Tab-separated table of N, CA and C and ligand atoms in Angstrom:
chain	number	residue	atom	x	y	z
N	1	MET	N	0.843	-1.208	0.000
N	1	MET	CA	0.000	0.000	0.000
N	1	MET	C	0.873	1.252	0.000
N	2	THR	N	0.421	2.220	-0.714
N	2	THR	CA	1.127	3.500	-0.772
N	2	THR	C	0.170	4.597	-0.353
N	3	LEU	N	0.589	5.403	0.596
N	3	LEU	CA	-0.249	6.541	0.980
N	3	LEU	C	-0.065	7.641	-0.067
N	4	ILE	N	-1.167	8.361	-0.316
N	4	ILE	CA	-1.122	9.422	-1.330
N	4	ILE	C	-1.377	10.756	-0.619
N	5	PRO	N	-0.598	11.804	-0.917
N	5	PRO	CA	-0.837	13.101	-0.269
N	5	PRO	C	-2.222	13.654	-0.629
N	6	ILE	N	-2.908	14.177	0.375
N	6	ILE	CA	-4.232	14.786	0.174
N	6	ILE	C	-4.035	16.288	-0.033
N	7	ILE	N	-4.582	16.824	-1.120
N	7	ILE	CA	-4.439	18.260	-1.361
N	7	ILE	C	-5.466	19.020	-0.514
N	8	LYS	N	-5.120	20.258	-0.180
N	8	LYS	CA	-5.959	21.050	0.713
N	8	LYS	C	-6.580	22.230	-0.031
N	9	ILE	N	-7.587	22.818	0.620
N	9	ILE	CA	-8.290	23.960	0.035
N	9	ILE	C	-7.267	25.039	-0.356
N	10	GLY	N	-7.477	25.636	-1.510
N	10	GLY	CA	-6.501	26.580	-2.055
N	10	GLY	C	-5.832	25.957	-3.276
N	11	HIS	N	-5.781	24.610	-3.305
N	11	HIS	CA	-5.229	23.918	-4.474
N	11	HIS	C	-6.274	23.951	-5.590
N	12	PRO	N	-5.888	24.405	-6.791
N	12	PRO	CA	-6.880	24.579	-7.867
N	12	PRO	C	-7.625	23.299	-8.267
N	13	SER	N	-7.011	22.143	-8.118
N	13	SER	CA	-7.671	20.890	-8.532
N	13	SER	C	-8.976	20.641	-7.772
N	14	LEU	N	-9.067	21.161	-6.538
N	14	LEU	CA	-10.285	20.947	-5.739
N	14	LEU	C	-11.478	21.700	-6.312
N	15	ARG	N	-11.226	22.615	-7.247
N	15	ARG	CA	-12.290	23.427	-7.837
N	15	ARG	C	-12.582	23.052	-9.280
N	16	GLN	N	-11.994	21.958	-9.733
N	16	GLN	CA	-12.200	21.539	-11.121
N	16	GLN	C	-13.166	20.359	-11.215
N	17	THR	N	-13.729	20.189	-12.401
N	17	THR	CA	-14.631	19.068	-12.656
N	17	THR	C	-13.809	17.864	-13.110
N	18	ALA	N	-14.088	16.723	-12.512
N	18	ALA	CA	-13.337	15.508	-12.847
N	18	ALA	C	-13.936	14.816	-14.074
N	19	ASN	N	-13.151	13.979	-14.711
N	19	ASN	CA	-13.538	13.295	-15.954
N	19	ASN	C	-13.977	11.846	-15.689
N	20	PRO	N	-14.886	11.339	-16.520
N	20	PRO	CA	-15.343	9.957	-16.337
N	20	PRO	C	-14.197	8.948	-16.372
N	21	VAL	N	-14.349	7.891	-15.579
N	21	VAL	CA	-13.401	6.773	-15.602
N	21	VAL	C	-13.749	5.925	-16.823
N	22	GLU	N	-12.752	5.639	-17.635
N	22	GLU	CA	-13.001	4.825	-18.832
N	22	GLU	C	-12.320	3.469	-18.755
N	23	LYS	N	-11.186	3.434	-18.056
N	23	LYS	CA	-10.435	2.168	-18.002
N	23	LYS	C	-10.553	1.527	-16.619
N	24	PHE	N	-11.162	0.349	-16.572
N	24	PHE	CA	-11.267	-0.410	-15.325
N	24	PHE	C	-10.134	-1.443	-15.316
N	25	ASP	N	-8.946	-0.967	-14.994
N	25	ASP	CA	-7.763	-1.815	-15.077
N	25	ASP	C	-7.061	-1.951	-13.723
N	26	GLN	N	-5.926	-2.603	-13.745
N	26	GLN	CA	-5.156	-2.826	-12.513
N	26	GLN	C	-4.728	-1.500	-11.877
N	27	GLU	N	-4.458	-0.533	-12.734
N	27	GLU	CA	-4.034	0.783	-12.244
N	27	GLU	C	-5.128	1.401	-11.367
N	28	LEU	N	-6.384	1.260	-11.822
N	28	LEU	CA	-7.521	1.797	-11.067
N	28	LEU	C	-7.687	1.044	-9.743
N	29	THR	N	-7.564	-0.275	-9.794
N	29	THR	CA	-7.691	-1.100	-8.580
N	29	THR	C	-6.631	-0.702	-7.548
N	30	THR	N	-5.402	-0.524	-8.000
N	30	THR	CA	-4.311	-0.133	-7.099
N	30	THR	C	-4.589	1.244	-6.506
N	31	LEU	N	-5.068	2.139	-7.362
N	31	LEU	CA	-5.370	3.493	-6.916
N	31	LEU	C	-6.471	3.483	-5.841
N	32	VAL	N	-7.509	2.697	-6.076
N	32	VAL	CA	-8.606	2.573	-5.109
N	32	VAL	C	-8.073	2.021	-3.784
N	33	ASP	N	-7.254	0.972	-3.848
N	33	ASP	CA	-6.685	0.388	-2.623
N	33	ASP	C	-5.859	1.423	-1.859
N	34	ASN	N	-5.057	2.182	-2.586
N	34	ASN	CA	-4.214	3.200	-1.942
N	34	ASN	C	-5.054	4.329	-1.350
N	35	MET	N	-6.152	4.661	-2.028
N	35	MET	CA	-7.029	5.717	-1.499
N	35	MET	C	-7.756	5.245	-0.235
N	36	ILE	N	-8.157	3.976	-0.203
N	36	ILE	CA	-8.816	3.445	0.999
N	36	ILE	C	-7.840	3.488	2.181
N	37	GLU	N	-6.594	3.077	1.928
N	37	GLU	CA	-5.569	3.113	2.973
N	37	GLU	C	-5.324	4.558	3.436
N	38	THR	N	-5.227	5.471	2.484
N	38	THR	CA	-4.981	6.886	2.790
N	38	THR	C	-6.138	7.473	3.607
N	39	MET	N	-7.373	7.119	3.220
N	39	MET	CA	-8.577	7.583	3.940
N	39	MET	C	-8.548	7.091	5.391
N	40	ARG	N	-8.192	5.826	5.582
N	40	ARG	CA	-8.210	5.235	6.937
N	40	ARG	C	-7.133	5.835	7.826
N	41	ILE	N	-5.926	5.985	7.281
N	41	ILE	CA	-4.816	6.568	8.051
N	41	ILE	C	-5.180	7.982	8.499
N	42	ASN	N	-5.900	8.696	7.638
N	42	ASN	CA	-6.269	10.081	7.942
N	42	ASN	C	-7.607	10.189	8.686
N	43	GLU	N	-8.162	9.028	9.046
N	43	GLU	CA	-9.414	8.959	9.800
N	43	GLU	C	-10.571	9.659	9.102
N	44	GLY	N	-10.649	9.456	7.793
N	44	GLY	CA	-11.777	9.997	7.031
N	44	GLY	C	-12.790	8.895	6.777
N	45	ILE	N	-14.015	9.304	6.459
N	45	ILE	CA	-15.060	8.319	6.127
N	45	ILE	C	-15.242	8.241	4.608
N	46	GLY	N	-14.703	9.234	3.902
N	46	GLY	CA	-14.779	9.226	2.443
N	46	GLY	C	-13.600	9.986	1.862
N	47	LEU	N	-13.252	9.647	0.627
N	47	LEU	CA	-12.164	10.355	-0.050
N	47	LEU	C	-12.428	10.300	-1.555
N	48	ALA	N	-12.438	11.468	-2.174
N	48	ALA	CA	-12.699	11.544	-3.614
N	48	ALA	C	-11.374	11.694	-4.367
N	49	ALA	N	-11.329	11.154	-5.585
N	49	ALA	CA	-10.094	11.172	-6.367
N	49	ALA	C	-9.488	12.582	-6.523
N	50	PRO	N	-10.303	13.635	-6.776
N	50	PRO	CA	-9.695	14.973	-6.900
N	50	PRO	C	-8.933	15.410	-5.634
N	51	GLN	N	-9.289	14.832	-4.468
N	51	GLN	CA	-8.581	15.181	-3.229
N	51	GLN	C	-7.165	14.627	-3.198
N	52	VAL	N	-6.874	13.667	-4.059
N	52	VAL	CA	-5.493	13.200	-4.196
N	52	VAL	C	-4.959	13.616	-5.574
N	53	ASN	N	-5.590	14.684	-6.086
N	53	ASN	CA	-5.161	15.327	-7.342
N	53	ASN	C	-5.258	14.391	-8.544
N	54	ILE	N	-6.244	13.526	-8.516
N	54	ILE	CA	-6.519	12.655	-9.663
N	54	ILE	C	-7.898	13.045	-10.173
N	55	MET	N	-7.944	13.621	-11.388
N	55	MET	CA	-9.182	14.238	-11.858
N	55	MET	C	-10.091	13.231	-12.572
N	56	LEU	N	-10.476	12.216	-11.815
N	56	LEU	CA	-11.378	11.185	-12.319
N	56	LEU	C	-12.604	11.095	-11.424
N	57	ARG	N	-13.751	10.674	-12.028
N	57	ARG	CA	-15.018	10.650	-11.303
N	57	ARG	C	-15.197	9.359	-10.513
N	58	PHE	N	-14.525	9.312	-9.370
N	58	PHE	CA	-14.787	8.229	-8.418
N	58	PHE	C	-14.374	8.658	-7.025
N	59	PHE	N	-14.929	7.929	-6.051
N	59	PHE	CA	-14.549	8.159	-4.658
N	59	PHE	C	-14.650	6.858	-3.891
N	60	VAL	N	-14.059	6.853	-2.714
N	60	VAL	CA	-14.170	5.687	-1.831
N	60	VAL	C	-14.876	6.112	-0.548
N	61	ILE	N	-15.628	5.179	0.032
N	61	ILE	CA	-16.299	5.426	1.311
N	61	ILE	C	-15.981	4.265	2.240
N	62	ASP	N	-15.595	4.567	3.475
N	62	ASP	CA	-15.344	3.512	4.453
N	62	ASP	C	-16.667	3.137	5.124
N	63	LYS	N	-17.437	2.277	4.438
N	63	LYS	CA	-18.759	1.885	4.942
N	63	LYS	C	-18.668	1.123	6.261
N	64	LYS	N	-17.485	0.612	6.560
N	64	LYS	CA	-17.282	-0.103	7.822
N	64	LYS	C	-17.519	0.803	9.032
N	65	LEU	N	-17.298	2.099	8.850
N	65	LEU	CA	-17.520	3.056	9.947
N	65	LEU	C	-19.016	3.301	10.167
N	66	ILE	N	-19.843	2.899	9.191
N	66	ILE	CA	-21.286	3.078	9.292
N	66	ILE	C	-21.946	1.789	9.786
N	67	ASN	N	-21.480	0.670	9.246
N	67	ASN	CA	-21.981	-0.633	9.657
N	67	ASN	C	-20.808	-1.618	9.629
N	68	GLU	N	-20.537	-2.243	10.767
N	68	GLU	CA	-19.356	-3.101	10.881
N	68	GLU	C	-19.344	-4.261	9.898
N	69	GLU	N	-20.515	-4.639	9.421
N	69	GLU	CA	-20.589	-5.771	8.485
N	69	GLU	C	-20.294	-5.347	7.046
N	70	TRP	N	-20.185	-4.061	6.807
N	70	TRP	CA	-19.898	-3.564	5.460
N	70	TRP	C	-18.396	-3.380	5.281
N	71	GLU	N	-18.003	-3.251	4.018
N	71	GLU	CA	-16.590	-3.034	3.691
N	71	GLU	C	-16.427	-1.686	2.987
N	72	ALA	N	-15.215	-1.166	3.001
N	72	ALA	CA	-14.921	0.051	2.233
N	72	ALA	C	-15.189	-0.236	0.761
N	73	GLN	N	-15.666	0.764	0.048
N	73	GLN	CA	-16.100	0.538	-1.331
N	73	GLN	C	-15.783	1.730	-2.216
N	74	ALA	N	-15.529	1.441	-3.493
N	74	ALA	CA	-15.327	2.504	-4.485
N	74	ALA	C	-16.623	2.722	-5.254
N	75	TYR	N	-16.948	3.973	-5.519
N	75	TYR	CA	-18.105	4.348	-6.335
N	75	TYR	C	-17.558	5.063	-7.563
N	76	ILE	N	-17.720	4.422	-8.728
N	76	ILE	CA	-17.092	4.930	-9.946
N	76	ILE	C	-18.150	5.478	-10.902
N	77	ASN	N	-17.844	6.630	-11.508
N	77	ASN	CA	-18.797	7.326	-12.397
N	77	ASN	C	-20.177	7.449	-11.754
N	78	PRO	N	-20.248	7.934	-10.531
N	78	PRO	CA	-21.529	7.981	-9.809
N	78	PRO	C	-22.474	9.043	-10.360
N	79	GLU	N	-23.760	8.774	-10.181
N	79	GLU	CA	-24.809	9.742	-10.528
N	79	GLU	C	-25.837	9.739	-9.410
N	80	ILE	N	-26.397	10.903	-9.136
N	80	ILE	CA	-27.520	10.980	-8.193
N	80	ILE	C	-28.768	11.184	-9.042
N	81	ILE	N	-29.648	10.203	-9.030
N	81	ILE	CA	-30.814	10.211	-9.914
N	81	ILE	C	-31.995	10.915	-9.264
N	82	ASP	N	-32.149	10.704	-7.962
N	82	ASP	CA	-33.284	11.300	-7.260
N	82	ASP	C	-32.908	11.506	-5.796
N	83	ALA	N	-33.574	12.442	-5.154
N	83	ALA	CA	-33.277	12.735	-3.752
N	83	ALA	C	-34.554	13.112	-3.023
N	84	ARG	N	-34.631	12.708	-1.739
N	84	ARG	CA	-35.821	12.999	-0.935
N	84	ARG	C	-35.438	13.344	0.496
N	85	GLY	N	-36.329	14.075	1.144
N	85	GLY	CA	-36.142	14.371	2.557
N	85	GLY	C	-35.086	15.439	2.779
N	86	LEU	N	-34.911	15.804	4.019
N	86	LEU	CA	-33.903	16.806	4.363
N	86	LEU	C	-33.350	16.472	5.735
N	87	ASP	N	-32.042	16.662	5.864
N	87	ASP	CA	-31.352	16.278	7.082
N	87	ASP	C	-30.204	17.261	7.276
N	88	SER	N	-29.927	17.595	8.523
N	88	SER	CA	-28.810	18.474	8.820
N	88	SER	C	-27.782	17.687	9.634
N	89	TYR	N	-26.516	17.827	9.292
N	89	TYR	CA	-25.478	17.022	9.950
N	89	TYR	C	-24.157	17.777	9.871
N	90	GLU	N	-23.338	17.639	10.911
N	90	GLU	CA	-22.049	18.333	10.926
N	90	GLU	C	-21.035	17.589	10.051
N	91	GLU	N	-20.483	18.285	9.076
N	91	GLU	CA	-19.510	17.678	8.166
N	91	GLU	C	-18.126	18.276	8.355
N	92	GLY	N	-17.138	17.483	7.962
N	92	GLY	CA	-15.765	17.951	7.879
N	92	GLY	C	-15.216	17.430	6.564
N	93	CYS	N	-13.971	17.757	6.275
N	93	CYS	CA	-13.389	17.308	5.004
N	93	CYS	C	-11.870	17.226	5.165
N	94	LEU	N	-11.279	16.140	4.686
N	94	LEU	CA	-9.829	15.976	4.826
N	94	LEU	C	-9.063	17.071	4.075
N	95	SER	N	-9.729	17.745	3.133
N	95	SER	CA	-9.066	18.823	2.395
N	95	SER	C	-9.253	20.192	3.062
N	96	ILE	N	-10.063	20.224	4.149
N	96	ILE	CA	-10.270	21.480	4.879
N	96	ILE	C	-10.071	21.184	6.372
N	97	PRO	N	-8.847	20.842	6.774
N	97	PRO	CA	-8.618	20.369	8.142
N	97	PRO	C	-9.029	21.389	9.206
N	98	GLY	N	-9.673	20.884	10.240
N	98	GLY	CA	-10.011	21.718	11.393
N	98	GLY	C	-11.335	22.447	11.279
N	99	ILE	N	-11.982	22.400	10.120
N	99	ILE	CA	-13.251	23.111	9.940
N	99	ILE	C	-14.399	22.102	9.938
N	100	ARG	N	-15.436	22.387	10.725
N	100	ARG	CA	-16.638	21.559	10.706
N	100	ARG	C	-17.841	22.483	10.668
N	101	ALA	N	-18.895	22.051	9.987
N	101	ALA	CA	-20.106	22.868	9.938
N	101	ALA	C	-21.307	22.009	9.573
N	102	GLU	N	-22.470	22.420	10.063
N	102	GLU	CA	-23.731	21.752	9.745
N	102	GLU	C	-24.084	22.009	8.285
N	103	VAL	N	-24.432	20.956	7.574
N	103	VAL	CA	-24.820	21.082	6.169
N	103	VAL	C	-26.174	20.399	5.973
N	104	ASP	N	-27.091	21.075	5.287
N	104	ASP	CA	-28.388	20.485	4.932
N	104	ASP	C	-28.238	19.708	3.629
N	105	ARG	N	-28.732	18.490	3.632
N	105	ARG	CA	-28.739	17.691	2.402
N	105	ARG	C	-29.949	16.761	2.441
N	106	PRO	N	-30.383	16.277	1.262
N	106	PRO	CA	-31.436	15.265	1.256
N	106	PRO	C	-31.030	14.051	2.102
N	107	PHE	N	-32.020	13.407	2.733
N	107	PHE	CA	-31.766	12.278	3.622
N	107	PHE	C	-31.636	10.969	2.844
N	108	MET	N	-32.339	10.914	1.706
N	108	MET	CA	-32.398	9.675	0.940
N	108	MET	C	-32.091	9.980	-0.523
N	109	ILE	N	-31.247	9.163	-1.116
N	109	ILE	CA	-30.924	9.388	-2.537
N	109	ILE	C	-30.990	8.075	-3.314
N	110	TRP	N	-31.346	8.193	-4.575
N	110	TRP	CA	-31.315	7.064	-5.493
N	110	TRP	C	-30.103	7.278	-6.381
N	111	VAL	N	-29.167	6.328	-6.384
N	111	VAL	CA	-27.911	6.534	-7.089
N	111	VAL	C	-27.625	5.431	-8.097
N	112	LYS	N	-26.729	5.757	-9.010
N	112	LYS	CA	-26.252	4.807	-10.011
N	112	LYS	C	-24.741	4.976	-10.056
N	113	TYR	N	-24.014	3.882	-10.113
N	113	TYR	CA	-22.549	3.968	-10.179
N	113	TYR	C	-22.004	2.657	-10.741
N	114	GLN	N	-20.699	2.639	-10.961
N	114	GLN	CA	-20.047	1.396	-11.368
N	114	GLN	C	-19.124	0.923	-10.256
N	115	THR	N	-19.009	-0.398	-10.143
N	115	THR	CA	-18.082	-0.975	-9.172
N	115	THR	C	-16.702	-1.043	-9.810
N	116	ILE	N	-15.734	-1.467	-9.019
N	116	ILE	CA	-14.357	-1.583	-9.500
N	116	ILE	C	-14.249	-2.598	-10.646
N	117	GLU	N	-15.212	-3.525	-10.708
N	117	GLU	CA	-15.233	-4.506	-11.811
N	117	GLU	C	-15.939	-3.942	-13.043
N	118	GLY	N	-16.490	-2.735	-12.933
N	118	GLY	CA	-17.172	-2.123	-14.069
N	118	GLY	C	-18.653	-2.458	-14.146
N	119	LYS	N	-19.161	-3.126	-13.109
N	119	LYS	CA	-20.585	-3.490	-13.061
N	119	LYS	C	-21.418	-2.268	-12.654
N	120	THR	N	-22.552	-2.056	-13.332
N	120	THR	CA	-23.412	-0.918	-13.000
N	120	THR	C	-24.417	-1.313	-11.919
N	121	ILE	N	-24.503	-0.479	-10.893
N	121	ILE	CA	-25.408	-0.722	-9.770
N	121	ILE	C	-26.337	0.482	-9.627
N	122	GLU	N	-27.598	0.208	-9.337
N	122	GLU	CA	-28.536	1.268	-8.955
N	122	GLU	C	-29.073	0.910	-7.601
N	123	GLU	N	-29.049	1.854	-6.662
N	123	GLU	CA	-29.588	1.549	-5.331
N	123	GLU	C	-29.985	2.805	-4.584
N	124	GLU	N	-30.747	2.584	-3.532
N	124	GLU	CA	-31.184	3.688	-2.688
N	124	GLU	C	-30.281	3.732	-1.459
N	125	LEU	N	-29.821	4.924	-1.118
N	125	LEU	CA	-28.997	5.091	0.073
N	125	LEU	C	-29.699	6.064	1.004
N	126	GLU	N	-29.487	5.871	2.314
N	126	GLU	CA	-30.087	6.826	3.247
N	126	GLU	C	-29.152	7.072	4.418
N	127	GLY	N	-29.482	8.094	5.191
N	127	GLY	CA	-28.732	8.402	6.406
N	127	GLY	C	-27.296	8.803	6.122
N	128	LEU	N	-26.385	8.308	6.976
N	128	LEU	CA	-24.985	8.726	6.890
N	128	LEU	C	-24.337	8.335	5.558
N	129	LEU	N	-24.707	7.168	5.032
N	129	LEU	CA	-24.125	6.744	3.754
N	129	LEU	C	-24.552	7.691	2.620
N	130	ALA	N	-25.821	8.095	2.633
N	130	ALA	CA	-26.315	9.050	1.635
N	130	ALA	C	-25.591	10.389	1.795
N	131	ARG	N	-25.382	10.772	3.027
N	131	ARG	CA	-24.684	12.029	3.348
N	131	ARG	C	-23.261	12.023	2.783
N	132	VAL	N	-22.509	10.965	3.089
N	132	VAL	CA	-21.116	10.890	2.651
N	132	VAL	C	-21.051	10.809	1.119
N	133	PHE	N	-21.969	10.039	0.528
N	133	PHE	CA	-22.030	9.918	-0.934
N	133	PHE	C	-22.171	11.309	-1.563
N	134	GLN	N	-23.082	12.114	-1.024
N	134	GLN	CA	-23.330	13.447	-1.594
N	134	GLN	C	-22.138	14.371	-1.409
N	135	HIS	N	-21.490	14.277	-0.243
N	135	HIS	CA	-20.301	15.102	0.017
N	135	HIS	C	-19.193	14.748	-0.987
N	136	GLU	N	-18.947	13.445	-1.154
N	136	GLU	CA	-17.875	13.008	-2.062
N	136	GLU	C	-18.236	13.308	-3.517
N	137	TYR	N	-19.506	13.122	-3.852
N	137	TYR	CA	-19.976	13.402	-5.209
N	137	TYR	C	-19.702	14.871	-5.570
N	138	ASP	N	-19.953	15.761	-4.626
N	138	ASP	CA	-19.680	17.191	-4.836
N	138	ASP	C	-18.226	17.438	-5.247
N	139	HIS	N	-17.296	16.699	-4.624
N	139	HIS	CA	-15.871	16.879	-4.954
N	139	HIS	C	-15.601	16.659	-6.443
N	140	LEU	N	-16.394	15.794	-7.080
N	140	LEU	CA	-16.163	15.482	-8.504
N	140	LEU	C	-16.542	16.656	-9.393
N	141	ASP	N	-17.331	17.589	-8.820
N	141	ASP	CA	-17.722	18.789	-9.570
N	141	ASP	C	-17.073	20.049	-8.996
N	142	GLY	N	-16.049	19.868	-8.192
N	142	GLY	CA	-15.329	21.017	-7.647
N	142	GLY	C	-16.079	21.771	-6.558
N	143	ILE	N	-17.049	21.088	-5.929
N	143	ILE	CA	-17.852	21.725	-4.869
N	143	ILE	C	-17.381	21.217	-3.505
N	144	LEU	N	-17.235	22.143	-2.554
N	144	LEU	CA	-16.818	21.780	-1.194
N	144	LEU	C	-17.979	22.021	-0.230
N	145	PHE	N	-17.971	21.324	0.919
N	145	PHE	CA	-19.125	21.443	1.822
N	145	PHE	C	-19.336	22.870	2.335
N	146	ILE	N	-18.255	23.651	2.380
N	146	ILE	CA	-18.400	25.036	2.846
N	146	ILE	C	-19.180	25.894	1.841
N	147	ASP	N	-19.358	25.379	0.617
N	147	ASP	CA	-20.188	26.089	-0.372
N	147	ASP	C	-21.671	25.893	-0.070
N	148	ARG	N	-21.970	24.942	0.803
N	148	ARG	CA	-23.361	24.591	1.067
N	148	ARG	C	-23.831	25.007	2.457
N	149	ILE	N	-23.063	25.853	3.119
N	149	ILE	CA	-23.470	26.316	4.448
N	149	ILE	C	-23.993	27.750	4.344
N	150	PRO	N	-24.810	28.176	5.320
N	150	PRO	CA	-25.361	29.533	5.255
N	150	PRO	C	-24.254	30.596	5.163
N	151	PHE	N	-24.548	31.652	4.434
N	151	PHE	CA	-23.593	32.737	4.190
N	151	PHE	C	-22.958	33.263	5.487
N	152	ILE	N	-23.785	33.474	6.516
N	152	ILE	CA	-23.304	34.016	7.790
N	152	ILE	C	-22.260	33.094	8.418
N	153	ARG	N	-22.566	31.795	8.379
N	153	ARG	CA	-21.657	30.799	8.952
N	153	ARG	C	-20.330	30.780	8.163
N	154	LYS	N	-20.431	30.887	6.862
N	154	LYS	CA	-19.234	30.889	6.023
N	154	LYS	C	-18.382	32.126	6.308
N	155	LYS	N	-19.053	33.250	6.501
N	155	LYS	CA	-18.355	34.504	6.855
N	155	LYS	C	-17.551	34.300	8.136
N	156	MET	N	-18.191	33.619	9.119
N	156	MET	CA	-17.533	33.391	10.411
N	156	MET	C	-16.299	32.508	10.274
N	157	LEU	N	-16.338	31.610	9.293
N	157	LEU	CA	-15.231	30.662	9.100
N	157	LEU	C	-14.164	31.198	8.144
N	158	GLU	N	-14.459	32.350	7.535
N	158	GLU	CA	-13.618	32.866	6.456
N	158	GLU	C	-12.128	32.995	6.814
N	159	SER	N	-11.858	33.563	8.000
N	159	SER	CA	-10.448	33.790	8.349
N	159	SER	C	-9.732	32.454	8.579
N	160	GLN	N	-10.447	31.493	9.190
N	160	GLN	CA	-9.861	30.164	9.413
N	160	GLN	C	-9.562	29.471	8.079
N	161	ILE	N	-10.507	29.617	7.151
N	161	ILE	CA	-10.334	29.000	5.834
N	161	ILE	C	-9.143	29.640	5.109
N	162	LYS	N	-9.045	30.961	5.202
N	162	LYS	CA	-7.930	31.684	4.577
N	162	LYS	C	-6.588	31.206	5.145
N	163	GLU	N	-6.588	30.946	6.462
N	163	GLU	CA	-5.365	30.487	7.130
N	163	GLU	C	-4.915	29.127	6.562
N	164	ILE	N	-5.902	28.229	6.387
N	164	ILE	CA	-5.584	26.896	5.832
N	164	ILE	C	-5.055	27.050	4.413
N	165	GLU	N	-5.720	27.905	3.629
N	165	GLU	CA	-5.286	28.129	2.246
N	165	GLU	C	-3.849	28.655	2.223
N	166	GLY	N	-3.550	29.558	3.136
N	166	GLY	CA	-2.218	30.134	3.219
N	166	GLY	C	-1.175	29.101	3.599
N	167	ALA	N	-1.545	28.230	4.535
N	167	ALA	CA	-0.592	27.224	5.044
N	167	ALA	C	-0.227	26.201	3.983
N	168	PHE	N	-1.129	25.954	3.046
N	168	PHE	CA	-0.902	24.875	2.080
N	168	PHE	C	-0.608	25.350	0.659
N	169	SER	N	-0.673	26.664	0.429
N	169	SER	CA	-0.417	27.090	-0.948
N	169	SER	C	1.036	27.488	-1.136
E	201	NI	NI1	-14.443	16.292	1.488
């Protein structure tokens, strides 16, 4: 396993749109394994490819932290087809260390994605798994959770965010 450096806010790649995964090869499998290891070492519940400066549309989620019987999984070329309900939950992000804030998101989502074997899956997700899926999905479009918090709250966090950007740029 190889740990991969996680880029932080201020790095331009975090604001770019990632490209579809086309090759389901050994390189992708190795990358997914390394991202899962990197996510766990950094105590994250999810990690999107753009956060390790790889501009491809996939992310990993450590589902084991949600249900012990589940395993960490890669979601490749994901789509959110439908969403229902509303839920507020405190989020953080490995690319914005030290910042946490309540974010409103749908509670239940209907998603479509490919597995590491290239198989297409459609399923309904809810609760924390739906939450993490949406957070990671945003990364593929250059969106960060701080873009989804109330303006006043973002204003309050502005100087802290600037400090992180300064430290890592
Ligand atoms: Ni994040």
